[in-house]
Amino acid sequence: YLVNGSTCGLLAAISAVCKSGDSLIVARNCHKSVYNALRLLNIEPIYIMPEWNETLGMFGGIDKEVVKNTLLAHSKAKGIILVSPTYEGVISDIEQISELAHEAGIPLIVDAAHGAHFEYMRETEKKEDSNKALYLPAIRAGADLVIESLHKTLPAMTQCAILHEN
């Protein structure tokens, strides 16, 4: 349990995966606390961009092919960190991305600050819902370290968050 929000969970997760001088694959839409961690820990970011959704006029999720190509080009990366769901509710394919990370022998960190409620959405899904996998919590989808901000989408006091380890 984290009493000072997702920020300390993100710092802890990155600290657990990297040491000074290491490189980390970082989604460009990560929270500013991730950038603070990179600077504090002297970690070299390898940026990946979320997909641009022209219809909505905003960034979407991280494409698994982008992750795959980045892993091939940067075999010394110590891990991957991304946001899913985003502040706007966009979800990346955590199952596929975690498989790619594990094939490369590195952990996947997911900032799921806005997805703590996903565990409970699974219970209310209709059987015929073809998008039910979208609501799979990142920890159940294979991510190694997941940070959820309980106060954002569940009834918890301000700055209450949790760090899951898979």
PDB file of C-alpha atoms in Angstrom:
ATOM      1  CA  TYR A   1       0.000   0.000   0.000  1.00  0.00           C
ATOM      2  CA  LEU A   2       1.242   3.461  -0.880  1.00  0.00           C
ATOM      3  CA  VAL A   3       0.262   6.434   1.252  1.00  0.00           C
ATOM      4  CA  ASN A   4       1.751   9.102  -0.992  1.00  0.00           C
ATOM      5  CA  GLY A   5       0.118   8.177  -4.272  1.00  0.00           C
ATOM      6  CA  SER A   6       1.169   6.495  -7.467  1.00  0.00           C
ATOM      7  CA  THR A   7       4.281   8.656  -7.645  1.00  0.00           C
ATOM      8  CA  CYS A   8       6.092   6.671  -4.962  1.00  0.00           C
ATOM      9  CA  GLY A   9       4.962   3.407  -6.580  1.00  0.00           C
ATOM     10  CA  LEU A  10       6.360   4.480  -9.933  1.00  0.00           C
ATOM     11  CA  LEU A  11       9.630   5.533  -8.288  1.00  0.00           C
ATOM     12  CA  ALA A  12       9.830   2.220  -6.414  1.00  0.00           C
ATOM     13  CA  ALA A  13       9.066   0.144  -9.509  1.00  0.00           C
ATOM     14  CA  ILE A  14      11.652   1.922 -11.640  1.00  0.00           C
ATOM     15  CA  SER A  15      14.206   1.682  -8.820  1.00  0.00           C
ATOM     16  CA  ALA A  16      13.581  -2.055  -8.560  1.00  0.00           C
ATOM     17  CA  VAL A  17      14.149  -2.590 -12.287  1.00  0.00           C
ATOM     18  CA  CYS A  18      17.012  -0.195 -13.086  1.00  0.00           C
ATOM     19  CA  LYS A  19      20.218   1.066 -11.596  1.00  0.00           C
ATOM     20  CA  SER A  20      22.145   4.195 -12.485  1.00  0.00           C
ATOM     21  CA  GLY A  21      23.246   4.208 -16.123  1.00  0.00           C
ATOM     22  CA  ASP A  22      20.688   1.613 -17.285  1.00  0.00           C
ATOM     23  CA  SER A  23      18.211   2.257 -20.079  1.00  0.00           C
ATOM     24  CA  LEU A  24      14.443   1.878 -19.851  1.00  0.00           C
ATOM     25  CA  ILE A  25      11.832   1.826 -22.615  1.00  0.00           C
ATOM     26  CA  VAL A  26       9.410   4.613 -21.697  1.00  0.00           C
ATOM     27  CA  ALA A  27       6.049   5.496 -23.219  1.00  0.00           C
ATOM     28  CA  ARG A  28       6.143   9.182 -24.073  1.00  0.00           C
ATOM     29  CA  ASN A  29       2.804   9.772 -22.320  1.00  0.00           C
ATOM     30  CA  CYS A  30       4.012   8.662 -18.873  1.00  0.00           C
ATOM     31  CA  HIS A  31       3.304  10.733 -15.777  1.00  0.00           C
ATOM     32  CA  LYS A  32       5.844  13.406 -14.858  1.00  0.00           C
ATOM     33  CA  SER A  33       6.920  11.345 -11.856  1.00  0.00           C
ATOM     34  CA  VAL A  34       8.427   8.819 -14.294  1.00  0.00           C
ATOM     35  CA  TYR A  35      10.582  11.574 -15.783  1.00  0.00           C
ATOM     36  CA  ASN A  36      11.611  12.638 -12.292  1.00  0.00           C
ATOM     37  CA  ALA A  37      12.623   9.046 -11.540  1.00  0.00           C
ATOM     38  CA  LEU A  38      14.673   8.850 -14.734  1.00  0.00           C
ATOM     39  CA  ARG A  39      16.536  12.002 -13.752  1.00  0.00           C
ATOM     40  CA  LEU A  40      16.981  11.064 -10.092  1.00  0.00           C
ATOM     41  CA  LEU A  41      18.233   7.577 -10.913  1.00  0.00           C
ATOM     42  CA  ASN A  42      20.307   8.598 -13.967  1.00  0.00           C
ATOM     43  CA  ILE A  43      18.397   6.263 -16.298  1.00  0.00           C
ATOM     44  CA  GLU A  44      18.518   6.676 -20.058  1.00  0.00           C
ATOM     45  CA  PRO A  45      15.007   6.716 -21.563  1.00  0.00           C
ATOM     46  CA  ILE A  46      14.248   4.989 -24.847  1.00  0.00           C
ATOM     47  CA  TYR A  47      11.029   6.681 -25.862  1.00  0.00           C
ATOM     48  CA  ILE A  48       8.120   5.029 -27.622  1.00  0.00           C
ATOM     49  CA  MET A  49       5.175   7.036 -28.884  1.00  0.00           C
ATOM     50  CA  PRO A  50       1.536   6.099 -28.432  1.00  0.00           C
ATOM     51  CA  GLU A  51      -0.524   5.847 -31.607  1.00  0.00           C
ATOM     52  CA  TRP A  52      -2.214   9.031 -32.799  1.00  0.00           C
ATOM     53  CA  ASN A  53      -5.972   8.686 -33.210  1.00  0.00           C
ATOM     54  CA  GLU A  54      -6.965  11.155 -35.907  1.00  0.00           C
ATOM     55  CA  THR A  55     -10.696  10.664 -35.312  1.00  0.00           C
ATOM     56  CA  LEU A  56     -10.492  11.531 -31.622  1.00  0.00           C
ATOM     57  CA  GLY A  57      -7.651  14.010 -32.016  1.00  0.00           C
ATOM     58  CA  MET A  58      -5.617  12.440 -29.223  1.00  0.00           C
ATOM     59  CA  PHE A  59      -3.019   9.796 -28.546  1.00  0.00           C
ATOM     60  CA  GLY A  60      -4.137   6.213 -28.126  1.00  0.00           C
ATOM     61  CA  GLY A  61      -2.372   3.160 -26.758  1.00  0.00           C
ATOM     62  CA  ILE A  62       1.079   1.737 -27.342  1.00  0.00           C
ATOM     63  CA  ASP A  63       1.221  -0.536 -30.378  1.00  0.00           C
ATOM     64  CA  LYS A  64       2.807  -3.945 -29.741  1.00  0.00           C
ATOM     65  CA  GLU A  65       4.764  -3.673 -33.028  1.00  0.00           C
ATOM     66  CA  VAL A  66       6.404  -0.477 -31.785  1.00  0.00           C
ATOM     67  CA  VAL A  67       7.410  -2.346 -28.619  1.00  0.00           C
ATOM     68  CA  LYS A  68       8.690  -5.310 -30.636  1.00  0.00           C
ATOM     69  CA  ASN A  69      10.833  -3.111 -32.904  1.00  0.00           C
ATOM     70  CA  THR A  70      12.148  -1.102 -29.955  1.00  0.00           C
ATOM     71  CA  LEU A  71      13.151  -4.277 -28.126  1.00  0.00           C
ATOM     72  CA  LEU A  72      15.017  -5.488 -31.215  1.00  0.00           C
ATOM     73  CA  ALA A  73      16.852  -2.166 -31.535  1.00  0.00           C
ATOM     74  CA  HIS A  74      17.621  -1.811 -27.801  1.00  0.00           C
ATOM     75  CA  SER A  75      18.461  -5.222 -26.403  1.00  0.00           C
ATOM     76  CA  LYS A  76      20.158  -3.738 -23.313  1.00  0.00           C
ATOM     77  CA  ALA A  77      16.992  -2.084 -22.006  1.00  0.00           C
ATOM     78  CA  LYS A  78      16.215  -3.225 -18.468  1.00  0.00           C
ATOM     79  CA  GLY A  79      12.453  -2.886 -18.709  1.00  0.00           C
ATOM     80  CA  ILE A  80       9.415  -1.183 -20.190  1.00  0.00           C
ATOM     81  CA  ILE A  81       7.086   1.316 -18.551  1.00  0.00           C
ATOM     82  CA  LEU A  82       3.785   2.461 -19.999  1.00  0.00           C
ATOM     83  CA  VAL A  83       0.410   3.885 -19.013  1.00  0.00           C
ATOM     84  CA  SER A  84      -2.754   1.813 -19.388  1.00  0.00           C
ATOM     85  CA  PRO A  85      -5.409   3.017 -19.076  1.00  0.00           C
ATOM     86  CA  THR A  86      -4.440   6.588 -19.819  1.00  0.00           C
ATOM     87  CA  TYR A  87      -6.102   9.555 -18.169  1.00  0.00           C
ATOM     88  CA  GLU A  88      -8.545   9.538 -21.091  1.00  0.00           C
ATOM     89  CA  GLY A  89      -9.287   5.819 -20.663  1.00  0.00           C
ATOM     90  CA  VAL A  90      -7.223   4.477 -23.571  1.00  0.00           C
ATOM     91  CA  ILE A  91      -6.038   0.909 -23.047  1.00  0.00           C
ATOM     92  CA  SER A  92      -2.952  -0.763 -24.524  1.00  0.00           C
ATOM     93  CA  ASP A  93      -2.733  -4.494 -25.220  1.00  0.00           C
ATOM     94  CA  ILE A  94      -0.943  -5.410 -21.996  1.00  0.00           C
ATOM     95  CA  GLU A  95      -1.159  -9.166 -22.649  1.00  0.00           C
ATOM     96  CA  GLN A  96       0.713  -8.910 -25.942  1.00  0.00           C
ATOM     97  CA  ILE A  97       3.214  -6.331 -24.687  1.00  0.00           C
ATOM     98  CA  SER A  98       3.975  -8.355 -21.545  1.00  0.00           C
ATOM     99  CA  GLU A  99       4.646 -11.422 -23.712  1.00  0.00           C
ATOM    100  CA  LEU A 100       7.121  -9.405 -25.778  1.00  0.00           C
ATOM    101  CA  ALA A 101       8.815  -8.081 -22.636  1.00  0.00           C
ATOM    102  CA  HIS A 102       9.095 -11.548 -21.119  1.00  0.00           C
ATOM    103  CA  GLU A 103      10.476 -13.006 -24.354  1.00  0.00           C
ATOM    104  CA  ALA A 104      13.174 -10.332 -24.104  1.00  0.00           C
ATOM    105  CA  GLY A 105      13.756 -11.254 -20.451  1.00  0.00           C
ATOM    106  CA  ILE A 106      12.717  -7.894 -19.024  1.00  0.00           C
ATOM    107  CA  PRO A 107       9.855  -6.752 -16.784  1.00  0.00           C
ATOM    108  CA  LEU A 108       6.856  -4.647 -17.774  1.00  0.00           C
ATOM    109  CA  ILE A 109       5.825  -1.820 -15.444  1.00  0.00           C
ATOM    110  CA  VAL A 110       2.323  -0.454 -15.960  1.00  0.00           C
ATOM    111  CA  ASP A 111       1.052   2.802 -14.550  1.00  0.00           C
ATOM    112  CA  ALA A 112      -2.602   1.840 -14.160  1.00  0.00           C
ATOM    113  CA  ALA A 113      -3.431   4.764 -11.902  1.00  0.00           C
ATOM    114  CA  HIS A 114      -6.765   5.243 -13.650  1.00  0.00           C
ATOM    115  CA  GLY A 115      -7.602   1.528 -13.854  1.00  0.00           C
ATOM    116  CA  ALA A 116      -8.011   0.317 -10.276  1.00  0.00           C
ATOM    117  CA  HIS A 117     -11.699  -0.310 -11.016  1.00  0.00           C
ATOM    118  CA  PHE A 118     -10.987  -2.792 -13.837  1.00  0.00           C
ATOM    119  CA  GLU A 119     -11.044  -5.733 -11.446  1.00  0.00           C
ATOM    120  CA  TYR A 120     -14.663  -4.970 -10.649  1.00  0.00           C
ATOM    121  CA  MET A 121     -15.702  -4.229 -14.234  1.00  0.00           C
ATOM    122  CA  ARG A 122     -14.891  -7.817 -15.192  1.00  0.00           C
ATOM    123  CA  GLU A 123     -17.692  -9.069 -12.970  1.00  0.00           C
ATOM    124  CA  THR A 124     -20.315  -6.918 -14.677  1.00  0.00           C
ATOM    125  CA  GLU A 125     -19.370  -7.633 -18.308  1.00  0.00           C
ATOM    126  CA  LYS A 126     -21.871  -9.259 -20.582  1.00  0.00           C
ATOM    127  CA  LYS A 127     -20.906 -12.666 -21.933  1.00  0.00           C
ATOM    128  CA  GLU A 128     -21.233 -11.478 -25.528  1.00  0.00           C
ATOM    129  CA  ASP A 129     -18.986  -8.438 -24.987  1.00  0.00           C
ATOM    130  CA  SER A 130     -16.189  -8.830 -27.528  1.00  0.00           C
ATOM    131  CA  ASN A 131     -14.088  -6.213 -25.710  1.00  0.00           C
ATOM    132  CA  LYS A 132     -14.058  -7.932 -22.331  1.00  0.00           C
ATOM    133  CA  ALA A 133     -10.283  -8.490 -22.504  1.00  0.00           C
ATOM    134  CA  LEU A 134      -9.836  -4.722 -22.540  1.00  0.00           C
ATOM    135  CA  TYR A 135     -10.919  -4.513 -18.921  1.00  0.00           C
ATOM    136  CA  LEU A 136      -8.480  -7.147 -17.741  1.00  0.00           C
ATOM    137  CA  PRO A 137      -6.421  -5.572 -14.948  1.00  0.00           C
ATOM    138  CA  ALA A 138      -2.784  -5.125 -15.993  1.00  0.00           C
ATOM    139  CA  ILE A 139      -1.575  -7.440 -13.232  1.00  0.00           C
ATOM    140  CA  ARG A 140      -3.789 -10.242 -14.585  1.00  0.00           C
ATOM    141  CA  ALA A 141      -2.708  -9.458 -18.145  1.00  0.00           C
ATOM    142  CA  GLY A 142       0.919 -10.344 -17.331  1.00  0.00           C
ATOM    143  CA  ALA A 143       2.502  -7.064 -16.267  1.00  0.00           C
ATOM    144  CA  ASP A 144       5.196  -7.489 -13.624  1.00  0.00           C
ATOM    145  CA  LEU A 145       4.762  -4.323 -11.573  1.00  0.00           C
ATOM    146  CA  VAL A 146       1.466  -2.416 -11.632  1.00  0.00           C
ATOM    147  CA  ILE A 147       0.669   0.804  -9.851  1.00  0.00           C
ATOM    148  CA  GLU A 148      -3.007   1.618  -9.234  1.00  0.00           C
ATOM    149  CA  SER A 149      -4.255   4.834  -7.703  1.00  0.00           C
ATOM    150  CA  LEU A 150      -7.164   3.770  -5.530  1.00  0.00           C
ATOM    151  CA  HIS A 151      -8.318   7.316  -4.842  1.00  0.00           C
ATOM    152  CA  LYS A 152      -8.852   8.071  -8.540  1.00  0.00           C
ATOM    153  CA  THR A 153     -11.365   5.376  -9.448  1.00  0.00           C
ATOM    154  CA  LEU A 154     -12.268   3.694  -6.163  1.00  0.00           C
ATOM    155  CA  PRO A 155     -13.450   5.081  -2.819  1.00  0.00           C
ATOM    156  CA  ALA A 156     -10.192   5.729  -0.998  1.00  0.00           C
ATOM    157  CA  MET A 157      -8.586   8.685   0.720  1.00  0.00           C
ATOM    158  CA  THR A 158      -6.450  11.089  -1.296  1.00  0.00           C
ATOM    159  CA  GLN A 159      -3.055   9.699  -2.329  1.00  0.00           C
ATOM    160  CA  CYS A 160      -4.010   6.107  -1.541  1.00  0.00           C
ATOM    161  CA  ALA A 161      -2.436   3.791  -4.102  1.00  0.00           C
ATOM    162  CA  ILE A 162      -1.148   0.240  -4.410  1.00  0.00           C
ATOM    163  CA  LEU A 163       1.834  -1.430  -6.030  1.00  0.00           C
ATOM    164  CA  HIS A 164       1.186  -4.958  -7.305  1.00  0.00           C
ATOM    165  CA  GLU A 165       3.980  -7.420  -8.009  1.00  0.00           C
ATOM    166  CA  ASN A 166       3.340 -10.345 -10.324  1.00  0.00           C
TER     167      ASN A 166
END
